[in-house]
Coordinates of C-alpha atoms in Angstrom, one line a residue:
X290 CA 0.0 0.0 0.0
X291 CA 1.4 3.9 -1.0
X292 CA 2.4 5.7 2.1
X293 CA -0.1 8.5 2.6
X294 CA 0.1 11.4 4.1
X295 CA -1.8 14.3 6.4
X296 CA -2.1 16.3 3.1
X297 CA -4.0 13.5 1.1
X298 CA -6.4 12.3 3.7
X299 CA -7.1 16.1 4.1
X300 CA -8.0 16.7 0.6
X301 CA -10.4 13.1 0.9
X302 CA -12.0 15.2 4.2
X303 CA -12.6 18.2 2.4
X304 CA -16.4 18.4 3.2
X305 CA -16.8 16.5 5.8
X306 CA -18.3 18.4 8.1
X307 CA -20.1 16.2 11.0
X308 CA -18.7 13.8 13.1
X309 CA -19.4 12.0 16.1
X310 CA -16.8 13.4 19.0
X311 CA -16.3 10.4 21.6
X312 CA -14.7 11.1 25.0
X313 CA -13.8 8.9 27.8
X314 CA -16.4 9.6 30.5
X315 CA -16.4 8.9 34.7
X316 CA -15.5 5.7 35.3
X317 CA -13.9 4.9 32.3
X318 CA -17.4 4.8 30.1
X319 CA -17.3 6.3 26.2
X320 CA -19.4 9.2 25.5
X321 CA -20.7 10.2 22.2
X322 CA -22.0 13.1 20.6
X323 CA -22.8 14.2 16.6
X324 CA -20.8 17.6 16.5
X325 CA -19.9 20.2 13.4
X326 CA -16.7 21.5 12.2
X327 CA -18.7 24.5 11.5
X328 CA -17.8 24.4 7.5
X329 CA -13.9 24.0 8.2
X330 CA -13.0 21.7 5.7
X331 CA -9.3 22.7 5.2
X332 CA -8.0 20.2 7.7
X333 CA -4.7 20.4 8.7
X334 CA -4.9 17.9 11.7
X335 CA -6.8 19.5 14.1
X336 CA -10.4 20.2 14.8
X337 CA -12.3 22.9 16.3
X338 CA -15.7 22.8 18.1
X339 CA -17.6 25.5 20.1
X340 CA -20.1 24.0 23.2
X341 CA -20.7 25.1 26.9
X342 CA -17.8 24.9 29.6
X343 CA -20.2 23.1 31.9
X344 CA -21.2 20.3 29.2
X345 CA -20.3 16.5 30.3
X346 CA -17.9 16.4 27.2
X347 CA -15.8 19.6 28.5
X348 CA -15.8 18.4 31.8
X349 CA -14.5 14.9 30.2
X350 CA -11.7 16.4 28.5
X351 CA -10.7 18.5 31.7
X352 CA -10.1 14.7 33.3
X353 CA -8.9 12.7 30.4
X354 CA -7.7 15.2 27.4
X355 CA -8.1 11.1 24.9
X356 CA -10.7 11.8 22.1
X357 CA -11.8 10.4 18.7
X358 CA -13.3 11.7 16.3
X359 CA -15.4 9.6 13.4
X360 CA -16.1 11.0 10.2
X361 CA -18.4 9.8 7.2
X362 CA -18.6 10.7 3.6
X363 CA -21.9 12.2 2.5
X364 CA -21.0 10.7 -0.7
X365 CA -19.0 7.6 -1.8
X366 CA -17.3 5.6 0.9
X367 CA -15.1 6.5 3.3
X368 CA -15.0 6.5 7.0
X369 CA -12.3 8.3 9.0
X370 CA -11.5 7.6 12.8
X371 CA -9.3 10.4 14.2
X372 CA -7.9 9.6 17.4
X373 CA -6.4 12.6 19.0
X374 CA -6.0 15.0 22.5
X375 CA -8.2 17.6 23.0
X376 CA -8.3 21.0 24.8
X377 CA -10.1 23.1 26.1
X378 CA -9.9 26.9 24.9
X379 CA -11.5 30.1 26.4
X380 CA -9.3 32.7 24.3
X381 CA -11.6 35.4 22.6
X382 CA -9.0 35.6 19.9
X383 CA -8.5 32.3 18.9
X384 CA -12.4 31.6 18.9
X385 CA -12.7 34.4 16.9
X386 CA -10.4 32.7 14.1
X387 CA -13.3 30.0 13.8
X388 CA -16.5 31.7 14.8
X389 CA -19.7 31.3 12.1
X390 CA -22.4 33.5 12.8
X391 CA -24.7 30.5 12.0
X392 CA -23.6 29.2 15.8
X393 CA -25.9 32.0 16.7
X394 CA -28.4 29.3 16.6
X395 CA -27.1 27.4 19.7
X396 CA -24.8 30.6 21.8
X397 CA -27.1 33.4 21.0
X398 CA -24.6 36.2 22.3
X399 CA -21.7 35.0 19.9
X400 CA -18.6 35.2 21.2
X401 CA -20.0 36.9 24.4
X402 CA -22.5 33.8 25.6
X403 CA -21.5 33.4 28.8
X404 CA -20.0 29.6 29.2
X405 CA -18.8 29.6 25.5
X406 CA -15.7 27.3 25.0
X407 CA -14.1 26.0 22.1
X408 CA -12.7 22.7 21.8
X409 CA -9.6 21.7 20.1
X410 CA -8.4 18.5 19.0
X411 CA -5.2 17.5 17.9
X412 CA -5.0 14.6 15.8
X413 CA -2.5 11.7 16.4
X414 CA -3.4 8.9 14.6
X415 CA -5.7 9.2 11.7
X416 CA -7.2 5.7 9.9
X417 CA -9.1 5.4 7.4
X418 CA -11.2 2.8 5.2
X419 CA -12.9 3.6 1.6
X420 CA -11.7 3.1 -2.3
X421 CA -8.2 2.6 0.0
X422 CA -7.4 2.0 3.5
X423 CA -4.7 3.7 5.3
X424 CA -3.1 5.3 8.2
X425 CA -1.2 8.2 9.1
X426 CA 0.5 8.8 12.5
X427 CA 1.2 12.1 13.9

């Protein structure tokens, strides 16, 4: 099999904009919820998510920063698992950088909703299975 890279599983992704963002929970439980990359499609290995500092997936990442993230093609097949550390941000300016005033929707006072955090994950392992199947570690 061809050795593949960040860059050509990204240009397969391009689109793909929901996922389902699993987190390891209390007691060592998996927790699972469909989330958007808000139209970012230019991914460059890591992901960006806006949700409430008191949700349970925020408070999961704050004890155990493991994540994964699983992606499917609207069209065609492919499925992409991106397993990867999260974090969680509370910088104006970087939210800014990946605000869509469509968000408006769920945090009705943009970037000044009280509780607003983004969440940023940082890929490490990316797999993935469709036409071809691959891997890339990072």
């Amino acid at each position: 099999m061809p050795s593949k890279t960040l860059k050509d599983i990204a240009a397969r992704m391009r689109g793909m904009d929901l996922c389902m963002l699993t987190t390891v929970s209390d007691y060592g439980r998996l927790a699972s919820r469909p989330m958007s990359n808000n139209g970012e499609v230019e991914y460059d290995g890591t992901s960006y998510f806006f949700t409430w500092a008191d949700s349970r997936m925020a408070r999961d990442i704050e004890k155990n920063k493991h994540v994964q993230l699983n992606f499917r093609a609207d069209k065609g097949f492919l499925f992409v698992a991106v397993q990867g550390e999260a974090r969680v941000l509370t910088d104006r300016r970087v939210m800014k950088d990946h605000w869509h005033e469509e968000l408006r929707q769920w945090f009705e006072d943009g970037l000044d909703t009280e509780g607003l955090v983004m969440l940023a994950v940082d890929a490490r392992r990316i797999q993935w299975w469709g036409e071809d199947d691959g891997e890339v570690e990072l």
